[in-house]
PDB file of C-alpha atoms and ligand atoms in Angstrom:
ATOM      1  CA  UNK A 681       9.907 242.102 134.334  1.00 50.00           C
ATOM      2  CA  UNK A 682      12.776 240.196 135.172  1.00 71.00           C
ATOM      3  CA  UNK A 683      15.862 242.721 136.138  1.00 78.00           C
ATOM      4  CA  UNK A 684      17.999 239.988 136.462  1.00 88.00           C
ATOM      5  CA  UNK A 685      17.649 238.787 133.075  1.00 86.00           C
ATOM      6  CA  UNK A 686      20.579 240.234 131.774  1.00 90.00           C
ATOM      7  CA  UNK A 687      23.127 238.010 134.104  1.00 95.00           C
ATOM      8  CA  UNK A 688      25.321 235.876 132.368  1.00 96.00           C
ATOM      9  CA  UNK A 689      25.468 233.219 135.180  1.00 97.00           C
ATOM     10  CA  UNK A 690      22.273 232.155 136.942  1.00 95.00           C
ATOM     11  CA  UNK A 691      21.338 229.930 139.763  1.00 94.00           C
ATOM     12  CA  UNK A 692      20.054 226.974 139.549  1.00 91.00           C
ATOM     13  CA  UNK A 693      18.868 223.706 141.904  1.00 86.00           C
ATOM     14  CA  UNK A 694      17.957 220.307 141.168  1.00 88.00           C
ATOM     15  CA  UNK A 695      14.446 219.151 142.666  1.00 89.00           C
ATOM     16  CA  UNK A 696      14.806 216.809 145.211  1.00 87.00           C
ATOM     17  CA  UNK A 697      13.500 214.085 143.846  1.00 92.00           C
ATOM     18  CA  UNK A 698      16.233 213.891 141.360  1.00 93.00           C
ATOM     19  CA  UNK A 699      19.301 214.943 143.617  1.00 90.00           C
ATOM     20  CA  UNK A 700      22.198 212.459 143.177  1.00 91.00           C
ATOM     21  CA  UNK A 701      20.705 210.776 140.306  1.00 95.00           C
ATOM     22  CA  UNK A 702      22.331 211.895 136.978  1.00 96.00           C
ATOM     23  CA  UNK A 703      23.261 210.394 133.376  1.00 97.00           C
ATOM     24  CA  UNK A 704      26.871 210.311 134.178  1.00 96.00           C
ATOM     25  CA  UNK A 705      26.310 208.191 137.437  1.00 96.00           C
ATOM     26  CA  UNK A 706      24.154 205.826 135.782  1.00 97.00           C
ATOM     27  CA  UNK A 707      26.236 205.343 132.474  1.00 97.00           C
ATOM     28  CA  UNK A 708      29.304 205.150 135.030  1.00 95.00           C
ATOM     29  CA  UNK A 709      32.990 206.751 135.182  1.00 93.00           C
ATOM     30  CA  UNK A 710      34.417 205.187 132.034  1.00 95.00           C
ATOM     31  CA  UNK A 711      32.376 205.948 129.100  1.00 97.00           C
ATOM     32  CA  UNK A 712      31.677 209.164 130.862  1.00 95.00           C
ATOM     33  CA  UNK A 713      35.803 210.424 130.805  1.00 93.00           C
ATOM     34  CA  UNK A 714      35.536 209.267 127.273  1.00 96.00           C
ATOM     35  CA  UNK A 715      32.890 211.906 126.669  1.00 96.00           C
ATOM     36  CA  UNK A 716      34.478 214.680 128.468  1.00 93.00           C
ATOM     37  CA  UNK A 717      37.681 213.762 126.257  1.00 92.00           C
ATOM     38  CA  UNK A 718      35.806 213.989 123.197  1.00 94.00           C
ATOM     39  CA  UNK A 719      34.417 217.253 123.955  1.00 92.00           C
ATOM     40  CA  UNK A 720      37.611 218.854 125.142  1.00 90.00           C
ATOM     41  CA  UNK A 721      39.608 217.822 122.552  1.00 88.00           C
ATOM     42  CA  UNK A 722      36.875 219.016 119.921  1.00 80.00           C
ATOM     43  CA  UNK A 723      35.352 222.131 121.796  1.00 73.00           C
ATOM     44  CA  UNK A 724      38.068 225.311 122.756  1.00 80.00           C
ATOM     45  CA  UNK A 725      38.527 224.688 126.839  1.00 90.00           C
ATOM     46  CA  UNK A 726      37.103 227.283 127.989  1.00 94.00           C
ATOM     47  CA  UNK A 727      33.804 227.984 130.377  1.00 96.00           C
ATOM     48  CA  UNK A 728      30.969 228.586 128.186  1.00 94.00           C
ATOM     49  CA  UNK A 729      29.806 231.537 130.698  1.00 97.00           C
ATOM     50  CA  UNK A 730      32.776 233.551 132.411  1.00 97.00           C
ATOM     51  CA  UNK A 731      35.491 232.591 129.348  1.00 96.00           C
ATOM     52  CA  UNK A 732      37.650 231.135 132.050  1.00 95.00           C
ATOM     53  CA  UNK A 733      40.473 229.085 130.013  1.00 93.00           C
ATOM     54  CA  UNK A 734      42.321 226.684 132.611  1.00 92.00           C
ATOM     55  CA  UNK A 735      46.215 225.699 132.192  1.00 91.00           C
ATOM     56  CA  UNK A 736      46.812 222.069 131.338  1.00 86.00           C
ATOM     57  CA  UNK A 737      47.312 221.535 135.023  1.00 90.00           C
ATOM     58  CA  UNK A 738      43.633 222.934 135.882  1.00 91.00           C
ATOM     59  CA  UNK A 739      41.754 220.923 133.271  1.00 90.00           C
ATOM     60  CA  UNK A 740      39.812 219.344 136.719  1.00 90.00           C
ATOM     61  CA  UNK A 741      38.735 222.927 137.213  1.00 94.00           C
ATOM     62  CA  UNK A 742      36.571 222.469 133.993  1.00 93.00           C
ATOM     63  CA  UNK A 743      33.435 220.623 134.633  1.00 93.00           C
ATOM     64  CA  UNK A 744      30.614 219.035 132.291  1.00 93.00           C
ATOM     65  CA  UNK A 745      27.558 220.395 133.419  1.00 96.00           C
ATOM     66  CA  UNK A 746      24.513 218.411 132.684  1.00 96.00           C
ATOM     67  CA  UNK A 747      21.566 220.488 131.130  1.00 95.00           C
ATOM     68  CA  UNK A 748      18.724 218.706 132.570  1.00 95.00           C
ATOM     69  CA  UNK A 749      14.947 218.891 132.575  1.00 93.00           C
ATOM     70  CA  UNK A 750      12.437 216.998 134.958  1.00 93.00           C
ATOM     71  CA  UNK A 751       9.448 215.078 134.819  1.00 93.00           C
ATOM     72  CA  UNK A 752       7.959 214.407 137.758  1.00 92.00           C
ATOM     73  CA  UNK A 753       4.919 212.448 136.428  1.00 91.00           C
ATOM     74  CA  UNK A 754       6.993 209.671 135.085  1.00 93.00           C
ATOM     75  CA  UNK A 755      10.006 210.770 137.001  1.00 95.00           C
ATOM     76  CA  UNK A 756      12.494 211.266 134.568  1.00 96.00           C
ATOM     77  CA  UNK A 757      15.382 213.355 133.804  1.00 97.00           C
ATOM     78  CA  UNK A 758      16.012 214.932 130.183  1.00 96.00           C
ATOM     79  CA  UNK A 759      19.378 215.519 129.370  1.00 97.00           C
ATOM     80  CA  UNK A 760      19.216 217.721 126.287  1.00 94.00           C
ATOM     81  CA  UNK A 761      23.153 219.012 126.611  1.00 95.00           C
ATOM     82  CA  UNK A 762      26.385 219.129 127.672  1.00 95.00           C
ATOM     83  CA  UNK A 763      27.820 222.309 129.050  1.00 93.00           C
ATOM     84  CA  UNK A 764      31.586 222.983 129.756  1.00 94.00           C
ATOM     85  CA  UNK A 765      31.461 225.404 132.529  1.00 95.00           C
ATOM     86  CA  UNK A 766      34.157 226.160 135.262  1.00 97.00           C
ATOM     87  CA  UNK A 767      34.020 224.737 138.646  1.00 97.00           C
ATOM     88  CA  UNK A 768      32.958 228.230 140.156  1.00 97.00           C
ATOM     89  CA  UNK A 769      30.292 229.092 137.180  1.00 98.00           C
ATOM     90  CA  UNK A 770      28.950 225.450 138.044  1.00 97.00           C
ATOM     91  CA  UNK A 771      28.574 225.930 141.850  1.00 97.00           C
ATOM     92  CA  UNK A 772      25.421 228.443 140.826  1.00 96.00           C
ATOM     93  CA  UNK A 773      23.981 226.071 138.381  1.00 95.00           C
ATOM     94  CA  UNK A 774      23.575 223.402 141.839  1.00 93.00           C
ATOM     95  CA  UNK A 775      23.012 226.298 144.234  1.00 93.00           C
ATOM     96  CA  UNK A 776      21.091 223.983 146.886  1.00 89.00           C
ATOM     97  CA  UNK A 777      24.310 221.586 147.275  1.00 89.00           C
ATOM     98  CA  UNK A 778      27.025 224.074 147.172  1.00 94.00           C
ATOM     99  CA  UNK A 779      24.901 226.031 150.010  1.00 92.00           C
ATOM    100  CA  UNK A 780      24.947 223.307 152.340  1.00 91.00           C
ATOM    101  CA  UNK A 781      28.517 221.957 151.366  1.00 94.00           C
ATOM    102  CA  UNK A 782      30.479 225.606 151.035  1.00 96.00           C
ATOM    103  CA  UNK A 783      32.193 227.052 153.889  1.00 97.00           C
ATOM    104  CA  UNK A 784      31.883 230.741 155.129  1.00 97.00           C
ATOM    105  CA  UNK A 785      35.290 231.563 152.817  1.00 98.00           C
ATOM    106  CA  UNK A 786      34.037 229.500 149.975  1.00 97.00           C
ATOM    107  CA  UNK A 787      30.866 230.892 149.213  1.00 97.00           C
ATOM    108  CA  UNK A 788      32.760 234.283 149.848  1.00 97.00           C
ATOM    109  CA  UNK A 789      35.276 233.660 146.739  1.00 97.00           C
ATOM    110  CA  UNK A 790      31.538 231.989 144.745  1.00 98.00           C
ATOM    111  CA  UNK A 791      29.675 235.381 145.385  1.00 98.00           C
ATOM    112  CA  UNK A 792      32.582 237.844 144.308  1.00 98.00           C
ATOM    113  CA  UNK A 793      32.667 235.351 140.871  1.00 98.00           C
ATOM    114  CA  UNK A 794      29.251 235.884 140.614  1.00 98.00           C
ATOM    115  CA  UNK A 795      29.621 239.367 140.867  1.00 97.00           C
ATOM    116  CA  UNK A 796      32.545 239.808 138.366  1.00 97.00           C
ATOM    117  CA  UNK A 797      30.802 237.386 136.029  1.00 98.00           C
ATOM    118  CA  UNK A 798      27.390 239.138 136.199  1.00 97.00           C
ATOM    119  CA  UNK A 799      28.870 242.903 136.260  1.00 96.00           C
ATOM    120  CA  UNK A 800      27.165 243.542 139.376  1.00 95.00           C
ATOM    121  CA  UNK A 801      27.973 244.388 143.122  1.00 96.00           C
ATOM    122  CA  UNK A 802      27.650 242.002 145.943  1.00 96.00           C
ATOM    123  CA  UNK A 803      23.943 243.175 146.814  1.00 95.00           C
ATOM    124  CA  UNK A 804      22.593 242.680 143.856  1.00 95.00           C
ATOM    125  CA  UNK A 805      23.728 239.184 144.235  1.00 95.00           C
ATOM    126  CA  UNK A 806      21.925 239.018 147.813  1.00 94.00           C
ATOM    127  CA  UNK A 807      18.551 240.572 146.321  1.00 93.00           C
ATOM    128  CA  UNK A 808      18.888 238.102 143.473  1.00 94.00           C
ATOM    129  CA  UNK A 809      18.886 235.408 145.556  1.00 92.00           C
ATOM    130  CA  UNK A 810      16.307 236.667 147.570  1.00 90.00           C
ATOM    131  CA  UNK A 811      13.806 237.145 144.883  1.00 88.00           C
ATOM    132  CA  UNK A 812      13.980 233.638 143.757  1.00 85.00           C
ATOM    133  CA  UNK A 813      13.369 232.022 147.632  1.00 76.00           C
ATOM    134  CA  UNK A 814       9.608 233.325 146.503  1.00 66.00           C
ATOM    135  CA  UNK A 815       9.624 232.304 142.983  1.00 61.00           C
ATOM    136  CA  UNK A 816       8.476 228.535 141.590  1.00 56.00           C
ATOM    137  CA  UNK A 817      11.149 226.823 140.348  1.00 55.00           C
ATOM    138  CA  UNK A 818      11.095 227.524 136.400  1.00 54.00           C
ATOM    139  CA  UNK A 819      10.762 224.086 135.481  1.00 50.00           C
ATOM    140  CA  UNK A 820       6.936 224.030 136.735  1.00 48.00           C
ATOM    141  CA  UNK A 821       6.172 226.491 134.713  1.00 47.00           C
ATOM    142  CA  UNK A 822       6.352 223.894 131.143  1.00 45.00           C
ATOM    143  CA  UNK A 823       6.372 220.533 133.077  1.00 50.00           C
ATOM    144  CA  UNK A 824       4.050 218.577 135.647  1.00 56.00           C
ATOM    145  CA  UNK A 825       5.779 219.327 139.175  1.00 65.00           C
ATOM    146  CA  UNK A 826       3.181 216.020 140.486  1.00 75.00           C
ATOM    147  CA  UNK A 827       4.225 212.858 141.262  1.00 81.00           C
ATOM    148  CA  UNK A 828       2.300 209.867 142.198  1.00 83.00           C
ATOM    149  CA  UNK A 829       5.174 209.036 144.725  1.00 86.00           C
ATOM    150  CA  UNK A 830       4.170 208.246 148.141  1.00 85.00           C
ATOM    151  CA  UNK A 831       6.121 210.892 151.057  1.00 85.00           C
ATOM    152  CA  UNK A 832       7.570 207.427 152.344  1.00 87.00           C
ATOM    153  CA  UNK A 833       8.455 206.286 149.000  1.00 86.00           C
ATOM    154  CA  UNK A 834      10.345 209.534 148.578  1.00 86.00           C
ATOM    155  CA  UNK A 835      11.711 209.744 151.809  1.00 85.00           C
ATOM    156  CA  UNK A 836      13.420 206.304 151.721  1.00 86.00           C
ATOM    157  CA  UNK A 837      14.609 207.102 147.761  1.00 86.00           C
ATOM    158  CA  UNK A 838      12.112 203.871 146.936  1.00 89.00           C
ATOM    159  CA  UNK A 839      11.695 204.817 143.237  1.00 93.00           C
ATOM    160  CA  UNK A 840      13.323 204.204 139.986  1.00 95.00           C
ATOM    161  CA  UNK A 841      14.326 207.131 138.215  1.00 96.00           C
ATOM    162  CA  UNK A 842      14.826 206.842 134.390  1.00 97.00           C
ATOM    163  CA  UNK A 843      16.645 209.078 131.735  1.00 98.00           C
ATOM    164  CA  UNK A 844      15.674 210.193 128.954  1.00 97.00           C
ATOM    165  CA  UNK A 845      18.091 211.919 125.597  1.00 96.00           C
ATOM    166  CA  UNK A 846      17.174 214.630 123.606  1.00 93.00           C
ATOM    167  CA  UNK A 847      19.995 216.530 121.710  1.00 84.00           C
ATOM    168  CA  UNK A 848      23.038 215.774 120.709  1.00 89.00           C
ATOM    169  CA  UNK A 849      25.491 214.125 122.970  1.00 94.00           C
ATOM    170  CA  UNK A 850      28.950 212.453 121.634  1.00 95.00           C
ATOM    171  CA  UNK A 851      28.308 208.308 121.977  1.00 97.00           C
ATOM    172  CA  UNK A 852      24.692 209.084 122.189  1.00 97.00           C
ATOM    173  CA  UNK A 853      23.748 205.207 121.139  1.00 97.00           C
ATOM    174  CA  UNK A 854      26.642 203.857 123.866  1.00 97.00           C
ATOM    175  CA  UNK A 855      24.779 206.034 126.704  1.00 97.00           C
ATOM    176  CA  UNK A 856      21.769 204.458 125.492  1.00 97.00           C
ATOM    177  CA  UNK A 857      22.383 201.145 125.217  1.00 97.00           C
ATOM    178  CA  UNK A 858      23.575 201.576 128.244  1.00 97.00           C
ATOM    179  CA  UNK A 859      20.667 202.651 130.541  1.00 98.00           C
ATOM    180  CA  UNK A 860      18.608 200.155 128.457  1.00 97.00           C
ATOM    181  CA  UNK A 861      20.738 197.851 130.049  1.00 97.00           C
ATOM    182  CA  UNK A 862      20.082 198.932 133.267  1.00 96.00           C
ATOM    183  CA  UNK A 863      16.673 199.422 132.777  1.00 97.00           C
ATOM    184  CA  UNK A 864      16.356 203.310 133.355  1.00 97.00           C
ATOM    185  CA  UNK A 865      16.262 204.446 129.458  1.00 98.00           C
ATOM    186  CA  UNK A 866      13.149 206.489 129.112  1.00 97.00           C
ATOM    187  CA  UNK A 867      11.509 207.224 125.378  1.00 94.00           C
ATOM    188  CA  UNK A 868       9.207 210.413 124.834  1.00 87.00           C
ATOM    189  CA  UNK A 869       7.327 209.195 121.846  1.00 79.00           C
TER     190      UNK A 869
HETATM  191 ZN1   ZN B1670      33.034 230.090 134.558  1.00 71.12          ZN
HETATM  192 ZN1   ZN B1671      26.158 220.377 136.679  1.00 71.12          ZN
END
């Protein structure tokens, strides 16, 4: 049994082997503001999890989060979503980065969100996060976690990764046209 199913906002961190390497990097900046436009300008602005609704002047405070599953057998990243989250509900989702990149104060403020968000107190938070340090992470339960990478390979980031679409996106056939350009569009038959 899960006791921490019931929590609203999650945490979440990319496998290595895919850190840094995201649609939005590889489609680049432009067409990428265009899809954040569409979506705010079609979707209410608020965060999907914590209902956080930012004043015109805080829009930057609103962030895209990229749902994202991985295949490490062809090394490939799904994107089957778009998520409008805040820029503190989106700190959990990429808990590995924001650990290593938050100071003291920072991660403070995060864990008190967290708590708020979640309806819980500050040491449920810390058992939470315990309990996952001994869990696998989720996506090896439904996808191969093996690559046929070399360590060296992976050490020096000698590897293509490619992306693949599922779901709806706004300019879907732009974003692909685009990393079929580049080489990196991936198609699950
Ligand atoms: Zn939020
Ligand atoms: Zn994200």
């Amino acid at each position: 049994m899960d006791k921490y199913s019931n929590f609203k906002l999650k945490i979440a961190a990319k496998p290595s082997l895919f850190h840094g390497r995201t649609v939005r990097k590889a489609v680049g900046q432009s067409l990428w503001y265009r899809i954040r436009d569409h979506i705010l300008q079609k979707d209410t602005p608020v965060c999907s999890i914590c209902g956080f609704s930012p004043q015109p002047d805080e829009m930057r405070n609103l962030h895209l989060h990229e749902i994202e599953d991985y295949d490490f057998e062809n090394i490939v990243v799904t994107l089957s979503g778009l998520n409008l989250i805040c820029a503190n509900c989106h700190a959990f989702h990429h808990f590995g980065f924001t650990q290593l990149y938050s100071s003291k104060e920072k991660m403070e403020r995060l864990i008190e969100h967290f708590a708020k968000v979640n309806e819980c107190e500050i040491n449920d938070f810390k058992d939470y996060r315990r309990s996952l340090l001994f869990r696998r992470q989720p996506e090896a339960e439904t996808k191969k976690t093996k690559t046929n990478l070399s360590f060296q390979d992976i050490k020096a980031g000698n590897y293509t990764v490619r992306y693949a679409i599922i779901g709806d996106i706004p300019f879907k056939d732009e974003v692909i046209d685009k990393l079929n350009k580049k080489g990196v569009y991936y198609q699950y038959k």
